[in-house]
Amino acid sequence: MYRILFLWLFISLVSCGPGELIDEHKSKSYFINSSGDIIYCTNGNYLAFGTETVDADKASFKVIEDAFARDKNYIFYKGLKQPQIDYHSFYLEKGIPKDKQSVYLMDFNRLKKIENVDAQTFEYLSIDTLNNCLSRDKFNYFLNLKKLKVDRKTFTFLNDTFAKDKDSVYAYFNCWKLQSLLPNNQKIEVLNERYIKTKNQLYYVSDFEKAELLSINYTNFKYIRVVDKNIICVNDDVVYDGKKFKDKTADAKSFVVYFPGTMSFYTKDKNSVYYDQVKIPGADPKTYKPLVLGFGKDDKNVYYETKLLQGVDAHSFKETGEYSTIFGDKYGHLFNSEGKKL
């Protein structure tokens, strides 16, 4: 009964949406409602973001792109007039709002002029499209719009977390700082998106639990294998998030991660299965399957993190519902998301 009422309420709310899209090819956020008013609603999700009635000339109103629009007098951003913009020269370049004199930061619902940059050449770096922390113009590089002390002509990123110019190699802490690491007077080898090495040193910038620069010294690099962006194998070591793997018996030649590209707690080699870098006693690496929230199972047993759950049927053990955090088997053995029996 409650599900039916919830479904009815949801359909009712959706049917009373912000209106009809003005130009669905250019924006999912500008609407005309049943009263003929122009409405701004981010991606049509009025339940989460609400609506803004746009004070515009309806006859001349046109959507430019996404949150941007114009009428005969004003440029609009998120449904609000932006009188600080030079109307006649306004344009978008790679999604960046500009006019003939200035470039603007999309600051909540207002376009804010970015000071001390060359507007015509200003751009965000493609390595950081998610956060837009890194940018440049023809004169400088910037981090959070503050000028970096690097050589503009030779500065370049080596991978996601390291960069260099003619003088130095730098470690980049995501949207926080760029730190000089060492002089650029030796060979730097890029191993993957996050690791680099010199002749005897391995470097990694971690941002998993805290932002820190990590390094490991090696007399030589006889064997290197990339597992994913956060895990590599060097000689006999598994290096996990820039540090040597806690369980020193892990086999570097066969080590793999169950969910590549994430900081997965589930890993294995030819001999063992590991959870959070600790061996799961008795788990079979050939049949073990990770579930979620620390649970996993092989063909005979069920485990929570590194603990064996006694007497549980492995074949039928699963989450009890699509949105549930309760796990159980066909015999009624139930466990909460912390592995405690209910």
Short mmCIF file of C-alpha atoms in Angstrom, two decimals:
data_model
loop_
_atom_site.label_atom_id
_atom_site.label_comp_id
_atom_site.label_asym_id
_atom_site.label_seq_id
_atom_site.Cartn_x
_atom_site.Cartn_y
_atom_site.Cartn_z
CA MET A 1 0.00 0.00 0.00
CA TYR A 2 2.78 2.42 0.95
CA ARG A 3 4.64 1.63 -2.27
CA ILE A 4 1.54 2.46 -4.33
CA LEU A 5 1.08 5.77 -2.50
CA PHE A 6 4.77 6.63 -2.96
CA LEU A 7 4.58 5.80 -6.69
CA TRP A 8 1.44 7.94 -7.08
CA LEU A 9 3.08 10.85 -5.27
CA PHE A 10 6.23 10.54 -7.39
CA ILE A 11 4.27 10.49 -10.67
CA SER A 12 2.22 13.46 -9.50
CA LEU A 13 5.31 15.50 -8.71
CA VAL A 14 7.01 14.61 -11.99
CA SER A 15 3.89 15.49 -13.99
CA CYS A 16 4.00 18.96 -12.41
CA GLY A 17 7.50 19.67 -13.73
CA PRO A 18 8.97 23.07 -14.64
CA GLY A 19 7.39 23.10 -18.11
CA GLU A 20 8.46 22.46 -21.70
CA LEU A 21 12.08 22.79 -22.76
CA ILE A 22 12.77 25.86 -24.89
CA ASP A 23 15.64 24.26 -26.84
CA GLU A 24 16.36 20.71 -25.74
CA HIS A 25 19.38 20.45 -28.05
CA LYS A 26 21.18 23.32 -26.31
CA SER A 27 20.01 23.06 -22.70
CA LYS A 28 18.01 20.82 -20.38
CA SER A 29 17.48 23.70 -17.95
CA TYR A 30 15.43 26.44 -19.64
CA PHE A 31 11.65 25.94 -19.81
CA ILE A 32 8.39 27.63 -20.69
CA ASN A 33 5.70 26.86 -18.12
CA SER A 34 1.94 26.70 -18.60
CA SER A 35 1.63 30.42 -17.83
CA GLY A 36 4.12 31.36 -20.52
CA ASP A 37 6.87 32.28 -18.07
CA ILE A 38 10.50 31.43 -18.77
CA ILE A 39 11.83 29.15 -16.04
CA TYR A 40 15.37 28.09 -15.21
CA CYS A 41 15.63 24.69 -13.49
CA THR A 42 18.97 22.83 -13.43
CA ASN A 43 18.54 19.76 -15.66
CA GLY A 44 14.81 19.91 -14.94
CA ASN A 45 15.39 18.60 -11.42
CA TYR A 46 13.22 21.06 -9.53
CA LEU A 47 12.88 18.75 -6.52
CA ALA A 48 16.62 19.07 -5.85
CA PHE A 49 17.43 22.54 -7.23
CA GLY A 50 14.16 24.47 -7.31
CA THR A 51 13.22 26.91 -10.08
CA GLU A 52 14.04 30.47 -11.05
CA THR A 53 11.62 32.67 -13.01
CA VAL A 54 13.69 34.42 -15.66
CA ASP A 55 13.12 38.17 -15.95
CA ALA A 56 13.74 38.33 -19.70
CA ASP A 57 12.21 39.71 -22.85
CA LYS A 58 10.25 36.69 -24.04
CA ALA A 59 10.15 37.65 -27.70
CA SER A 60 13.95 37.83 -28.05
CA PHE A 61 14.96 35.20 -25.50
CA LYS A 62 17.31 32.50 -26.83
CA VAL A 63 19.23 29.69 -25.18
CA ILE A 64 22.97 29.83 -25.86
CA GLU A 65 24.21 26.66 -24.16
CA ASP A 66 23.54 24.83 -20.90
CA ALA A 67 23.08 27.52 -18.20
CA PHE A 68 23.61 30.44 -20.60
CA ALA A 69 20.97 32.41 -22.48
CA ARG A 70 20.33 35.91 -23.84
CA ASP A 71 17.60 38.30 -24.80
CA LYS A 72 17.91 41.65 -26.63
CA ASN A 73 19.40 43.33 -23.55
CA TYR A 74 21.16 40.86 -21.26
CA ILE A 75 23.23 37.72 -20.95
CA PHE A 76 21.72 35.25 -18.45
CA TYR A 77 23.48 32.65 -16.34
CA LYS A 78 21.32 30.15 -14.49
CA GLY A 79 18.31 32.33 -15.23
CA LEU A 80 19.79 35.52 -13.76
CA LYS A 81 20.87 38.69 -15.54
CA GLN A 82 24.61 39.31 -15.76
CA PRO A 83 24.88 43.08 -16.32
CA GLN A 84 28.67 43.03 -15.80
CA ILE A 85 29.11 41.21 -19.12
CA ASP A 86 29.81 43.10 -22.34
CA TYR A 87 26.67 42.00 -24.13
CA HIS A 88 27.74 42.38 -27.76
CA SER A 89 31.11 40.60 -27.46
CA PHE A 90 30.07 37.74 -25.14
CA TYR A 91 30.98 34.21 -26.25
CA LEU A 92 31.74 30.75 -24.86
CA GLU A 93 35.08 29.15 -25.61
CA LYS A 94 35.32 25.50 -24.55
CA GLY A 95 32.55 26.27 -22.07
CA ILE A 96 34.42 29.26 -20.60
CA PRO A 97 32.43 32.53 -20.58
CA LYS A 98 34.35 35.46 -22.11
CA ASP A 99 33.84 38.86 -23.66
CA LYS A 100 36.30 41.13 -25.48
CA GLN A 101 37.93 42.30 -22.26
CA SER A 102 37.43 39.64 -19.62
CA VAL A 103 37.07 35.98 -18.77
CA TYR A 104 34.65 34.88 -16.06
CA LEU A 105 34.43 32.33 -13.31
CA MET A 106 31.12 30.51 -12.97
CA ASP A 107 30.58 31.29 -9.30
CA PHE A 108 27.31 29.79 -8.04
CA ASN A 109 24.74 31.88 -9.97
CA ARG A 110 26.97 34.81 -10.92
CA LEU A 111 29.75 35.24 -13.46
CA LYS A 112 32.73 36.68 -11.63
CA LYS A 113 35.57 38.36 -13.51
CA ILE A 114 38.91 36.56 -13.24
CA GLU A 115 41.58 39.12 -12.49
CA ASN A 116 45.19 39.25 -13.75
CA VAL A 117 44.86 36.82 -16.63
CA ASP A 118 44.90 37.21 -20.40
CA ALA A 119 41.25 36.72 -21.28
CA GLN A 120 41.71 35.77 -24.91
CA THR A 121 44.14 32.90 -24.24
CA PHE A 122 42.88 31.73 -20.85
CA GLU A 123 41.92 28.04 -20.69
CA TYR A 124 41.53 25.21 -18.20
CA LEU A 125 43.88 22.26 -18.50
CA SER A 126 42.40 19.08 -19.93
CA ILE A 127 44.11 17.03 -17.21
CA ASP A 128 41.72 18.62 -14.70
CA THR A 129 38.36 18.96 -16.46
CA LEU A 130 36.46 17.80 -13.36
CA ASN A 131 37.61 20.51 -10.93
CA ASN A 132 39.03 23.28 -13.15
CA CYS A 133 41.76 23.93 -10.58
CA LEU A 134 44.51 24.15 -13.19
CA SER A 135 44.53 26.79 -15.90
CA ARG A 136 46.85 28.86 -18.08
CA ASP A 137 47.11 31.80 -20.41
CA LYS A 138 49.91 32.75 -22.79
CA PHE A 139 51.98 34.15 -19.93
CA ASN A 140 51.45 31.87 -16.91
CA TYR A 141 50.10 28.68 -15.41
CA PHE A 142 47.66 28.94 -12.50
CA LEU A 143 46.46 26.77 -9.63
CA ASN A 144 43.11 27.93 -8.24
CA LEU A 145 43.71 31.10 -10.29
CA LYS A 146 46.97 31.86 -8.45
CA LYS A 147 50.11 32.13 -10.56
CA LEU A 148 52.50 29.19 -10.37
CA LYS A 149 56.25 29.76 -10.25
CA VAL A 150 57.05 27.55 -13.22
CA ASP A 151 58.59 28.12 -16.64
CA ARG A 152 55.63 28.80 -18.94
CA LYS A 153 57.34 27.62 -22.13
CA THR A 154 58.51 24.23 -20.87
CA PHE A 155 56.04 23.32 -18.13
CA THR A 156 54.09 20.13 -18.84
CA PHE A 157 52.36 17.34 -16.94
CA LEU A 158 54.01 13.92 -17.00
CA ASN A 159 50.93 12.12 -15.67
CA ASP A 160 48.04 12.95 -13.32
CA THR A 161 50.26 13.80 -10.33
CA PHE A 162 53.68 14.84 -11.62
CA ALA A 163 54.88 17.64 -13.87
CA LYS A 164 58.16 19.19 -15.03
CA ASP A 165 59.70 22.24 -16.62
CA LYS A 166 63.27 22.90 -17.74
CA ASP A 167 64.42 23.33 -14.15
CA SER A 168 62.39 21.06 -11.88
CA VAL A 169 60.14 18.04 -11.44
CA TYR A 170 56.97 18.77 -9.46
CA ALA A 171 54.46 16.77 -7.43
CA TYR A 172 50.84 17.87 -7.86
CA PHE A 173 48.50 17.49 -4.91
CA ASN A 174 45.02 17.53 -6.41
CA CYS A 175 43.67 21.12 -6.36
CA TRP A 176 45.88 21.93 -3.35
CA LYS A 177 49.46 22.67 -4.29
CA LEU A 178 52.28 22.09 -6.75
CA GLN A 179 55.47 21.16 -4.90
CA SER A 180 59.00 21.18 -6.30
CA LEU A 181 60.26 17.61 -5.96
CA LEU A 182 63.74 17.45 -7.47
CA PRO A 183 65.92 19.15 -10.09
CA ASN A 184 65.22 18.18 -13.68
CA ASN A 185 68.74 16.88 -14.27
CA GLN A 186 68.13 13.13 -14.53
CA LYS A 187 65.99 10.69 -16.46
CA ILE A 188 62.37 10.52 -15.30
CA GLU A 189 60.36 7.48 -16.33
CA VAL A 190 56.58 7.62 -16.23
CA LEU A 191 55.16 4.25 -15.15
CA ASN A 192 51.43 5.01 -15.29
CA GLU A 193 48.90 7.73 -14.37
CA ARG A 194 50.26 8.16 -10.84
CA TYR A 195 53.77 6.68 -10.53
CA ILE A 196 57.13 7.92 -11.79
CA LYS A 197 60.67 6.69 -11.13
CA THR A 198 64.25 7.85 -11.32
CA LYS A 199 67.27 5.53 -11.38
CA ASN A 200 66.78 4.44 -7.77
CA GLN A 201 63.59 6.07 -6.50
CA LEU A 202 59.89 5.39 -6.94
CA TYR A 203 57.46 8.32 -6.41
CA TYR A 204 53.71 8.51 -5.85
CA VAL A 205 51.28 11.18 -4.64
CA SER A 206 48.58 9.68 -2.41
CA ASP A 207 45.22 11.32 -1.80
CA PHE A 208 43.39 8.27 -0.47
CA GLU A 209 43.39 8.97 3.27
CA LYS A 210 45.54 12.09 3.28
CA ALA A 211 47.52 14.01 0.68
CA GLU A 212 51.17 13.02 0.89
CA LEU A 213 54.19 12.49 -1.31
CA LEU A 214 55.56 8.96 -0.96
CA SER A 215 58.80 7.46 -2.21
CA ILE A 216 60.58 4.11 -2.00
CA ASN A 217 64.28 3.60 -2.64
CA TYR A 218 65.45 0.64 -4.73
CA THR A 219 69.00 -0.38 -5.52
CA ASN A 220 67.72 -1.37 -8.93
CA PHE A 221 64.46 -2.00 -10.77
CA LYS A 222 64.70 -5.56 -12.09
CA TYR A 223 60.97 -6.09 -12.52
CA ILE A 224 58.11 -3.59 -12.89
CA ARG A 225 54.48 -4.50 -13.59
CA VAL A 226 51.58 -2.07 -13.55
CA VAL A 227 48.45 -3.53 -11.92
CA ASP A 228 46.34 -0.37 -12.08
CA LYS A 229 46.86 3.35 -11.52
CA ASN A 230 47.33 2.92 -7.74
CA ILE A 231 49.12 -0.43 -7.59
CA ILE A 232 52.35 -1.56 -9.21
CA CYS A 233 54.72 -4.46 -8.59
CA VAL A 234 58.44 -3.75 -8.27
CA ASN A 235 60.92 -6.61 -7.99
CA ASP A 236 59.34 -8.77 -5.23
CA ASP A 237 57.19 -5.99 -3.77
CA VAL A 238 53.56 -5.12 -4.27
CA VAL A 239 53.29 -1.32 -3.96
CA TYR A 240 49.77 -0.28 -2.97
CA ASP A 241 48.90 3.43 -2.87
CA GLY A 242 52.60 4.31 -2.81
CA LYS A 243 53.54 2.02 0.09
CA LYS A 244 54.72 -1.57 0.27
CA PHE A 245 51.82 -3.98 0.73
CA LYS A 246 51.17 -4.87 4.38
CA ASP A 247 51.30 -8.62 3.80
CA LYS A 248 54.89 -9.17 2.66
CA THR A 249 54.12 -12.70 1.43
CA ALA A 250 51.99 -11.37 -1.48
CA ASP A 251 53.28 -12.68 -4.80
CA ALA A 252 54.25 -9.74 -7.03
CA LYS A 253 54.21 -11.78 -10.25
CA SER A 254 50.56 -12.86 -9.94
CA PHE A 255 49.05 -10.06 -7.84
CA VAL A 256 45.80 -8.53 -9.17
CA VAL A 257 43.05 -6.23 -7.91
CA TYR A 258 39.38 -7.16 -8.16
CA PHE A 259 38.16 -3.67 -9.08
CA PRO A 260 40.90 -1.96 -11.14
CA GLY A 261 41.03 1.82 -11.07
CA THR A 262 39.57 2.16 -7.58
CA MET A 263 41.13 1.94 -4.14
CA SER A 264 39.70 -1.54 -3.84
CA PHE A 265 40.19 -3.44 -0.59
CA TYR A 266 39.79 -6.73 -2.49
CA THR A 267 42.98 -8.18 -4.03
CA LYS A 268 44.52 -11.57 -4.64
CA ASP A 269 47.51 -13.48 -6.00
CA LYS A 270 47.91 -17.11 -7.09
CA ASN A 271 48.04 -18.29 -3.48
CA SER A 272 45.79 -16.06 -1.39
CA VAL A 273 42.98 -13.51 -1.20
CA TYR A 274 43.45 -10.24 0.70
CA TYR A 275 41.12 -7.71 2.22
CA ASP A 276 42.60 -4.30 3.05
CA GLN A 277 46.10 -5.77 2.51
CA VAL A 278 45.52 -8.59 5.04
CA LYS A 279 45.26 -12.24 4.02
CA ILE A 280 41.85 -13.90 4.34
CA PRO A 281 42.70 -17.28 5.93
CA GLY A 282 41.37 -20.19 3.91
CA ALA A 283 39.86 -18.16 1.05
CA ASP A 284 40.31 -19.81 -2.35
CA PRO A 285 41.74 -17.33 -4.90
CA LYS A 286 40.39 -19.42 -7.78
CA THR A 287 36.73 -19.18 -6.70
CA TYR A 288 36.57 -16.17 -4.37
CA LYS A 289 34.13 -13.44 -5.39
CA PRO A 290 34.01 -10.06 -3.66
CA LEU A 291 30.56 -8.76 -2.83
CA VAL A 292 30.25 -5.33 -1.18
CA LEU A 293 30.83 -3.74 2.25
CA GLY A 294 33.54 -6.23 3.17
CA PHE A 295 31.62 -9.39 2.31
CA GLY A 296 32.95 -12.03 -0.07
CA LYS A 297 32.64 -15.73 -0.70
CA ASP A 298 34.34 -18.64 -2.43
CA ASP A 299 32.77 -21.93 -3.49
CA LYS A 300 32.60 -23.20 0.10
CA ASN A 301 32.62 -20.33 2.58
CA VAL A 302 31.48 -16.79 3.26
CA TYR A 303 33.74 -14.10 4.73
CA TYR A 304 33.36 -10.67 6.25
CA GLU A 305 36.60 -8.78 5.66
CA THR A 306 39.14 -11.40 6.84
CA LYS A 307 36.76 -13.30 9.13
CA LEU A 308 35.12 -16.63 8.25
CA LEU A 309 31.34 -16.62 8.84
CA GLN A 310 30.71 -20.02 10.34
CA GLY A 311 27.86 -22.20 9.06
CA VAL A 312 26.72 -19.89 6.24
CA ASP A 313 25.71 -21.32 2.87
CA ALA A 314 28.03 -19.77 0.29
CA HIS A 315 25.94 -20.65 -2.76
CA SER A 316 22.82 -18.76 -1.61
CA PHE A 317 24.49 -15.95 0.34
CA LYS A 318 23.68 -12.49 -1.07
CA GLU A 319 22.15 -9.10 -0.30
CA THR A 320 18.55 -9.65 0.70
CA GLY A 321 17.17 -6.77 -1.39
CA GLU A 322 18.16 -4.27 -4.06
CA TYR A 323 18.64 -1.40 -1.63
CA SER A 324 19.30 -3.49 1.46
CA THR A 325 22.39 -3.57 3.66
CA ILE A 326 21.31 -6.90 5.11
CA PHE A 327 23.00 -10.05 3.81
CA GLY A 328 21.88 -13.61 4.26
CA ASP A 329 21.57 -17.16 2.97
CA LYS A 330 18.59 -19.43 2.32
CA TYR A 331 18.71 -20.80 5.85
CA GLY A 332 18.02 -17.44 7.45
CA HIS A 333 21.53 -16.55 8.56
CA LEU A 334 21.41 -12.75 8.42
CA PHE A 335 24.19 -10.19 8.87
CA ASN A 336 24.22 -6.40 8.92
CA SER A 337 26.63 -4.20 6.95
CA GLU A 338 29.20 -4.45 9.76
CA GLY A 339 29.30 -8.23 9.56
CA LYS A 340 27.34 -8.75 12.79
CA LYS A 341 24.85 -11.60 12.93
CA LEU A 342 21.22 -10.56 13.38
#
